[in-house]
Structures are given as structure tokens and as C-alpha cells.
Tab-separated table of C-alpha atoms and ligand atoms in Angstrom:
chain	number	residue	atom	x	y	z
A	292	GLU	CA	73.071	125.314	94.278
A	293	ALA	CA	75.373	123.682	91.732
A	294	ILE	CA	78.341	125.670	90.399
A	295	LEU	CA	79.436	122.954	87.953
A	296	ARG	CA	77.182	120.488	86.183
A	297	ILE	CA	78.606	117.513	84.353
A	298	GLU	CA	75.873	116.124	82.111
A	299	HIS	CA	76.072	112.832	80.206
A	300	VAL	CA	79.774	113.166	79.418
A	301	SER	CA	81.409	110.398	77.376
A	302	LYS	CA	84.938	110.014	76.039
A	303	THR	CA	86.194	107.127	73.913
A	304	TYR	CA	89.849	106.685	72.969
A	305	ARG	CA	90.539	104.998	69.632
A	306	SER	CA	94.000	103.817	68.710
A	307	GLY	CA	95.692	101.479	66.245
A	308	GLY	CA	93.799	100.128	63.262
A	309	PHE	CA	96.638	100.931	60.873
A	310	LEU	CA	99.856	99.249	59.660
A	311	GLY	CA	98.538	95.938	60.883
A	312	ARG	CA	98.053	97.164	64.415
A	313	LYS	CA	95.029	95.957	66.273
A	314	ARG	CA	92.334	98.605	66.584
A	315	ARG	CA	91.628	99.468	70.228
A	316	VAL	CA	88.569	101.286	71.471
A	317	THR	CA	88.519	102.319	75.142
A	318	ARG	CA	85.330	103.806	76.512
A	319	ALA	CA	87.184	105.686	79.246
A	320	VAL	CA	84.207	107.779	80.438
A	321	ARG	CA	80.661	106.574	79.871
A	322	ASP	CA	77.653	108.846	80.294
A	323	VAL	CA	78.830	110.494	83.521
A	324	SER	CA	76.550	113.051	85.194
A	325	LEU	CA	77.578	114.812	88.422
A	326	LEU	CA	76.881	118.066	90.253
A	327	LEU	CA	79.434	120.111	92.186
A	328	PRO	CA	77.652	122.322	94.753
A	329	LYS	CA	79.035	125.845	95.220
A	330	GLY	CA	81.616	125.709	98.017
A	331	GLY	CA	81.619	121.907	98.028
A	332	THR	CA	84.363	119.337	97.608
A	333	LEU	CA	83.434	116.443	95.330
A	334	GLY	CA	85.773	113.469	95.411
A	335	ILE	CA	86.045	111.247	92.362
A	336	VAL	CA	87.458	107.934	93.496
A	337	GLY	CA	88.118	104.601	91.869
A	338	GLU	CA	90.850	102.204	90.927
A	339	SER	CA	93.541	102.949	88.375
A	340	GLY	CA	92.075	102.902	84.856
A	341	SER	CA	88.518	103.645	85.984
A	342	GLY	CA	88.419	106.926	84.016
A	343	LYS	CA	89.021	109.551	86.728
A	344	SER	CA	91.818	111.366	84.936
A	345	THR	CA	89.968	111.343	81.624
A	346	LEU	CA	86.927	112.867	83.332
A	347	ALA	CA	89.144	115.573	84.898
A	348	ARG	CA	90.628	116.296	81.466
A	349	CYS	CA	87.147	116.505	79.947
A	350	ILE	CA	86.092	118.970	82.661
A	351	MET	CA	89.160	121.120	81.930
A	352	ARG	CA	88.676	120.599	78.173
A	353	LEU	CA	92.214	119.252	77.888
A	354	VAL	CA	90.413	116.543	75.941
A	355	LYS	CA	87.135	117.118	74.134
A	356	PRO	CA	84.362	114.752	75.199
A	357	GLU	CA	82.409	113.332	72.251
A	358	ALA	CA	79.149	113.813	74.090
A	359	GLY	CA	77.728	115.707	77.021
A	360	ALA	CA	77.918	119.131	78.640
A	361	ILE	CA	80.248	120.694	81.242
A	362	ARG	CA	78.318	123.677	82.538
A	363	LEU	CA	79.881	126.358	84.733
A	364	GLY	CA	76.998	128.773	85.227
A	365	ASN	CA	75.595	129.306	81.753
A	366	THR	CA	78.797	128.373	79.926
A	367	ASP	CA	79.055	124.901	78.377
A	368	PHE	CA	82.777	124.125	78.314
A	369	ALA	CA	82.256	120.944	76.296
A	370	THR	CA	81.240	122.873	73.176
A	371	LEU	CA	83.334	126.070	73.466
A	372	SER	CA	85.695	126.922	70.631
A	373	LYS	CA	89.418	127.286	71.383
A	374	SER	CA	89.237	131.100	71.588
A	375	GLU	CA	86.113	131.115	73.776
A	376	LEU	CA	87.789	128.521	75.941
A	377	ARG	CA	90.848	130.742	76.484
A	378	ALA	CA	88.640	133.568	77.746
A	379	SER	CA	86.716	131.303	80.153
A	380	ALA	CA	89.530	128.953	81.122
A	381	LYS	CA	90.681	130.907	84.150
A	382	ARG	CA	87.357	130.196	85.874
A	383	MET	CA	88.521	126.579	86.355
A	384	GLN	CA	92.103	125.697	87.170
A	385	MET	CA	93.881	122.411	87.679
A	386	VAL	CA	96.320	121.097	90.282
A	387	PHE	CA	98.385	118.160	89.031
A	388	GLN	CA	99.776	115.096	90.752
A	389	ASP	CA	103.426	115.820	90.203
A	390	PRO	CA	104.135	119.480	90.800
A	391	TYR	CA	107.736	119.043	89.643
A	392	GLY	CA	106.565	117.542	86.358
A	393	SER	CA	104.268	120.457	85.663
A	394	LEU	CA	106.641	123.191	86.844
A	395	ASN	CA	109.436	124.271	84.525
A	396	PRO	CA	112.674	123.707	86.512
A	397	ARG	CA	114.413	126.632	84.746
A	398	ARG	CA	111.897	129.237	85.869
A	399	ARG	CA	111.904	130.827	89.327
A	400	ALA	CA	108.976	129.732	91.474
A	401	GLY	CA	107.516	133.250	91.513
A	402	GLU	CA	107.568	133.451	87.710
A	403	LEU	CA	105.700	130.150	87.495
A	404	VAL	CA	102.968	131.601	89.690
A	405	ALA	CA	102.973	134.994	87.914
A	406	GLN	CA	102.833	133.437	84.448
A	407	GLY	CA	99.034	133.072	84.226
A	408	PRO	CA	98.247	136.658	85.286
A	409	MET	CA	100.936	137.966	82.883
A	410	ILE	CA	99.445	135.977	79.986
A	411	HIS	CA	96.143	137.628	80.852
A	412	GLY	CA	97.738	141.069	80.658
A	413	MET	CA	98.896	141.865	84.183
A	414	PRO	CA	102.133	143.923	84.229
A	415	ARG	CA	105.170	141.955	85.431
A	416	GLU	CA	105.780	143.920	88.654
A	417	GLN	CA	102.181	143.566	89.718
A	418	ALA	CA	102.118	139.851	88.808
A	419	MET	CA	105.262	139.233	90.884
A	420	ALA	CA	103.719	141.093	93.844
A	421	ARG	CA	100.657	138.888	93.405
A	422	ALA	CA	102.937	135.816	93.396
A	423	ARG	CA	104.384	136.861	96.771
A	424	GLU	CA	100.862	137.248	98.179
A	425	LEU	CA	99.929	133.820	96.854
A	426	PHE	CA	103.045	132.280	98.411
A	427	ALA	CA	101.933	133.620	101.791
A	428	LEU	CA	98.388	132.403	101.167
A	429	VAL	CA	99.569	128.808	100.614
A	430	GLY	CA	101.893	128.896	103.632
A	431	LEU	CA	105.231	129.554	101.904
A	432	ASP	CA	107.791	132.248	102.659
A	433	PRO	CA	107.138	135.020	100.087
A	434	ALA	CA	110.941	135.362	99.629
A	435	GLY	CA	110.763	131.913	98.008
A	436	VAL	CA	109.543	133.485	94.747
A	437	GLU	CA	113.233	133.949	93.856
A	438	ARG	CA	114.061	130.254	94.226
A	439	TYR	CA	113.874	127.405	91.729
A	440	PRO	CA	111.414	124.474	91.994
A	441	HIS	CA	114.123	121.916	92.862
A	442	GLU	CA	115.036	123.944	95.961
A	443	PHE	CA	111.659	123.089	97.518
A	444	SER	CA	110.439	119.887	99.147
A	445	GLY	CA	107.655	117.852	97.521
A	446	GLY	CA	104.992	119.332	99.776
A	447	GLN	CA	106.263	122.874	99.183
A	448	ARG	CA	106.278	122.260	95.422
A	449	GLN	CA	102.650	121.174	95.591
A	450	ARG	CA	101.916	124.428	97.468
A	451	ILE	CA	103.515	126.260	94.523
A	452	GLY	CA	101.311	124.205	92.181
A	453	ILE	CA	98.272	125.313	94.184
A	454	ALA	CA	99.422	128.971	94.202
A	455	ARG	CA	99.850	128.764	90.430
A	456	ALA	CA	96.318	127.371	90.047
A	457	LEU	CA	94.916	130.140	92.287
A	458	ALA	CA	96.714	132.987	90.512
A	459	LEU	CA	93.809	133.637	88.139
A	460	GLU	CA	91.230	133.500	90.921
A	461	PRO	CA	89.301	130.486	89.653
A	462	GLU	CA	85.866	129.540	90.922
A	463	VAL	CA	86.585	125.827	90.600
A	464	LEU	CA	89.763	123.892	91.325
A	465	VAL	CA	90.197	120.461	89.746
A	466	ALA	CA	92.897	118.581	91.652
A	467	ASP	CA	94.058	115.348	89.961
A	468	GLU	CA	95.773	113.131	92.571
A	469	PRO	CA	97.224	116.237	94.283
A	470	VAL	CA	98.854	114.332	97.154
A	471	SER	CA	99.639	110.937	95.590
A	472	ALA	CA	103.282	111.804	95.011
A	473	LEU	CA	103.800	112.993	98.615
A	474	ASP	CA	104.803	111.268	101.839
A	475	VAL	CA	101.799	110.363	103.951
A	476	SER	CA	102.794	112.869	106.681
A	477	VAL	CA	102.872	115.684	104.115
A	478	GLN	CA	99.619	114.603	102.451
A	479	ALA	CA	97.528	115.657	105.456
A	480	GLN	CA	99.110	119.144	105.491
A	481	VAL	CA	98.379	119.750	101.816
A	482	LEU	CA	94.821	118.427	102.184
A	483	ARG	CA	94.287	120.737	105.166
A	484	LEU	CA	95.512	123.647	103.048
A	485	LEU	CA	92.998	122.798	100.302
A	486	ALA	CA	90.198	122.667	102.876
A	487	GLU	CA	91.258	126.042	104.363
A	488	LEU	CA	91.478	127.662	100.940
A	489	ARG	CA	88.057	126.388	100.034
A	490	THR	CA	86.559	128.162	103.049
A	491	ARG	CA	88.635	131.338	102.785
A	492	LEU	CA	88.251	131.836	99.047
A	493	GLY	CA	84.826	130.281	98.568
A	494	LEU	CA	86.287	127.769	96.132
A	495	SER	CA	84.530	124.685	94.876
A	496	ILE	CA	86.796	121.677	94.463
A	497	ILE	CA	86.832	118.452	92.473
A	498	LEU	CA	89.388	116.092	93.939
A	499	ILE	CA	90.457	113.047	91.960
A	500	THR	CA	92.040	110.296	94.026
A	501	HIS	CA	92.548	106.544	94.049
A	502	ASP	CA	92.969	106.763	97.851
A	503	LEU	CA	89.752	106.485	99.851
A	504	ARG	CA	91.438	107.927	102.957
A	505	VAL	CA	92.256	111.093	101.040
A	506	ALA	CA	88.640	111.430	99.888
A	507	MET	CA	87.392	110.868	103.421
A	508	GLN	CA	89.687	113.586	104.813
A	509	VAL	CA	88.471	116.468	102.647
A	510	CYS	CA	85.425	115.601	100.558
A	511	ASP	CA	81.815	116.113	101.501
A	512	LEU	CA	80.518	114.357	98.393
A	513	VAL	CA	82.038	111.441	96.584
A	514	ALA	CA	81.476	109.631	93.282
A	515	VAL	CA	82.879	106.151	92.753
A	516	MET	CA	83.995	105.333	89.193
A	517	LYS	CA	84.397	101.873	87.745
A	518	ASP	CA	85.134	101.067	84.095
A	519	GLY	CA	84.284	104.640	83.066
A	520	GLU	CA	80.970	104.807	84.859
A	521	VAL	CA	79.866	106.378	88.129
A	522	VAL	CA	78.616	103.360	90.062
A	523	GLU	CA	77.810	105.161	93.305
A	524	HIS	CA	77.640	108.749	94.513
A	525	GLY	CA	76.441	110.763	97.469
A	526	PRO	CA	77.599	112.218	100.797
A	527	VAL	CA	80.965	110.772	101.782
A	528	ALA	CA	79.605	109.395	105.074
A	529	ARG	CA	76.955	107.409	103.230
A	530	VAL	CA	79.090	106.104	100.331
A	531	PHE	CA	81.885	105.014	102.656
A	532	ALA	CA	79.635	103.762	105.451
A	533	ALA	CA	80.571	100.293	106.616
A	534	PRO	CA	78.143	97.816	105.030
B	245	ADP	P1	85.530	96.369	102.293
B	245	ADP	O1	86.167	95.855	101.035
B	245	ADP	O2	85.661	95.426	103.459
B	245	ADP	O3	84.128	96.872	102.089
B	245	ADP	P2	87.087	98.737	101.946
B	245	ADP	O4	87.968	99.474	102.911
B	245	ADP	O5	87.674	98.175	100.709
B	245	ADP	O6	86.369	97.606	102.790
B	245	ADP	O7	85.897	99.678	101.542
B	245	ADP	C1	85.290	100.557	102.443
B	245	ADP	C2	84.169	101.282	101.739
B	245	ADP	O8	84.643	101.899	100.546
B	245	ADP	C3	83.050	100.360	101.311
B	245	ADP	O9	81.817	100.939	101.699
B	245	ADP	C4	83.132	100.268	99.805
B	245	ADP	O10	81.840	100.341	99.195
B	245	ADP	C5	83.917	101.464	99.412
B	245	ADP	N1	84.874	101.117	98.372
B	245	ADP	C6	85.590	100.008	98.231
B	245	ADP	N2	86.406	100.035	97.175
B	245	ADP	C7	86.214	101.218	96.611
B	245	ADP	C8	86.775	101.883	95.478
B	245	ADP	N3	87.696	101.345	94.682
B	245	ADP	N4	86.358	103.125	95.215
B	245	ADP	C9	85.447	103.711	95.987
B	245	ADP	N5	84.865	103.146	97.057
B	245	ADP	C10	85.228	101.916	97.366
B	246	ADP	P1	92.324	106.710	85.963
B	246	ADP	O1	92.621	108.161	86.031
B	246	ADP	O2	91.144	106.318	86.800
B	246	ADP	O3	93.510	105.857	86.221
B	246	ADP	P2	92.252	107.068	83.084
B	246	ADP	O4	91.242	108.110	82.747
B	246	ADP	O5	93.673	107.444	83.083
B	246	ADP	O6	91.840	106.381	84.459
B	246	ADP	O7	92.075	105.852	82.074
B	246	ADP	C1	90.820	105.284	81.740
B	246	ADP	C2	91.001	104.323	80.574
B	246	ADP	O8	91.357	105.032	79.400
B	246	ADP	C3	92.117	103.295	80.804
B	246	ADP	O9	91.710	102.087	80.208
B	246	ADP	C4	93.286	103.896	80.060
B	246	ADP	O10	94.155	102.886	79.609
B	246	ADP	C5	92.615	104.596	78.899
B	246	ADP	N1	93.344	105.783	78.441
B	246	ADP	C6	93.671	106.865	79.191
B	246	ADP	N2	94.307	107.799	78.442
B	246	ADP	C7	94.374	107.287	77.181
B	246	ADP	C8	94.907	107.774	75.945
B	246	ADP	N3	95.485	108.988	75.848
B	246	ADP	N4	94.799	106.981	74.852
B	246	ADP	C9	94.201	105.781	74.930
B	246	ADP	N5	93.678	105.261	76.049
B	246	ADP	C10	93.749	106.012	77.170
């Protein structure tokens, strides 16, 4: 049973074409269709520039695809208005490559995790208690909620990024190169955490990575992108089988 259906999604970037600049048209995502089974981990792999990040942004509606549907249950995210999107957005959350880049260095780690629930109306005390629970869930000392992002290691910061994404209890996690900025030894720990969370919380995960080893460690399904298109997809063991 599919939890997320990506149907014929396309996104073209257009730039230039004014003040004598050359007009550039990049068909970053071309007619991509994929299914994410409930409880599954779908890897989207491919070289730099193949359209992985753009597809992730389309799924999250950080960019609006010019064609296609992104269906989570009966909701088509591709066509939702901004206000409808706000109400449904918590059902899908994103984990970014560089947790430091996406975490405000002036806010305490606990506040960063509590922010989403507070925006959705949870009282501060309760949201901070929830942040401490989430810290424990991702393998951090709950006392760390009082610390600032720069006081944590790269792997710990990514755990905070994951806690922040989980704070609104999403059904789907979209992780865009979640371990690319980490040392190889730390990568495996963070990937193991994602796999554990998937089982414990019944999450479904889309994992974007340029690193085939990362996909092989945690994904059960994989789609290979090239020049904006999915050129191959299926169970990880089949797609990555030695020819
Ligand atoms: P080889 O080039 O000898 O096939 P690789 O380690 O490059 O060995 O590839 C191993 C497997 O991964 C192959 O089955 C191949 O189809 C697949 N593969 C190769 N490059 C990519 C890529 N950029 N994205 C996804 N899969 C790839
Ligand atoms: P990947 O994540 O696989 O590296 P991207 O989705 O970032 O691929 O990029 C796909 C293509 O779209 C590339 O040719 C890239 O240069 C282009 N691109 C990405 N973002 C933009 C943007 N904001 N404006 C114009 N072109 C873009």
C-alpha cells in the first residue's frame, strides 16, 4: 500500500533572458512517477545535478512543480493553496544536509525542536517537555535542550535536525543528503537511527543521496535519476545487483 504517490511530476527552471543575458531553461525534473510504500524507505540516487534535490523540494512543495501530482492519501500537495498547505504540511517533514545551516545558532537546541509544535499552538512548557522526549528518542541527553547548536558535534546536530523534523509527528520524512556532511564513521550511526525510527514510529522515508553505499545501507527501494528522469527503479538488491 502506497502512502505517497508521485505522479508525472515535472519542474523546469527558467533564468536569464533579460538585460542581454542568455535565457536558460533547465528541465530539472521530467515526468517523474514513484510510489513510496507505507513503512518503506525509498532512496533517490544519482549524480550531482540529476534533479534529486528539486524532486525533494517538489514533494515538500518548497517549489511548485508545473505538472503532476504529489498525493499523500487523498491530498494532492502539488495543487494545494498556501493556506491548505500550512494545515497539511506537518504530515511530511524534511531533514536537510547541513543541520547547522538549517538550525538558527542563536536559539537553544530545545527551542529549535519545540518551534514547530508551538507554531501549531502547543503551549511553550508542553512543547519544551516534548523537545526533551524527542532528544531522548534520537539518542541525545535531554539536558541538551538548554545548549546551543554549535556546542554539538556534526552527528549530534543531525540528530537535532531529525528531532525537529519529528516534532510534528509526520507520516513521511524526506531526508535530503542527511549524512553527506558527516564523517563516514558517524554516517552509519545516523543511518541506523533513521532505520530504527522508521520501525518504532511507523514512518515512511524518502532518502535523497548521491552515495550508493548510503542507499544500500537503509533503503529497500531505490530510484536512479539521470538528467531529471528516473532511469531505473525497484528493490535495492535488484537495482544495485552486479551486472
Ligand atoms: P560499475 O560501474 O562497475 O557497474 P558501480 O559501483 O559504479 O560499478 O555501480 C554499481 C551498481 O550501481 C551498478 O549496478 C550500476 O547500475 C549502479 N549505478 C552506477 N552508477 C550509479 C548512479 N550514479 N546512480 C545509481 N546507480 C548507479
Ligand atoms: P541534484 O540534487 O541531483 O544535485 P538539483 O535538483 O539540485 O540536482 O539540480 C538539477 C538541475 O537543476 C541542475 O542542472 C541544476 O543546475 C538546476 N537547478 C537547481 N536549482 C536551480 C535553481 N534554483 N535555478 C535554476 N536552476 C536550478
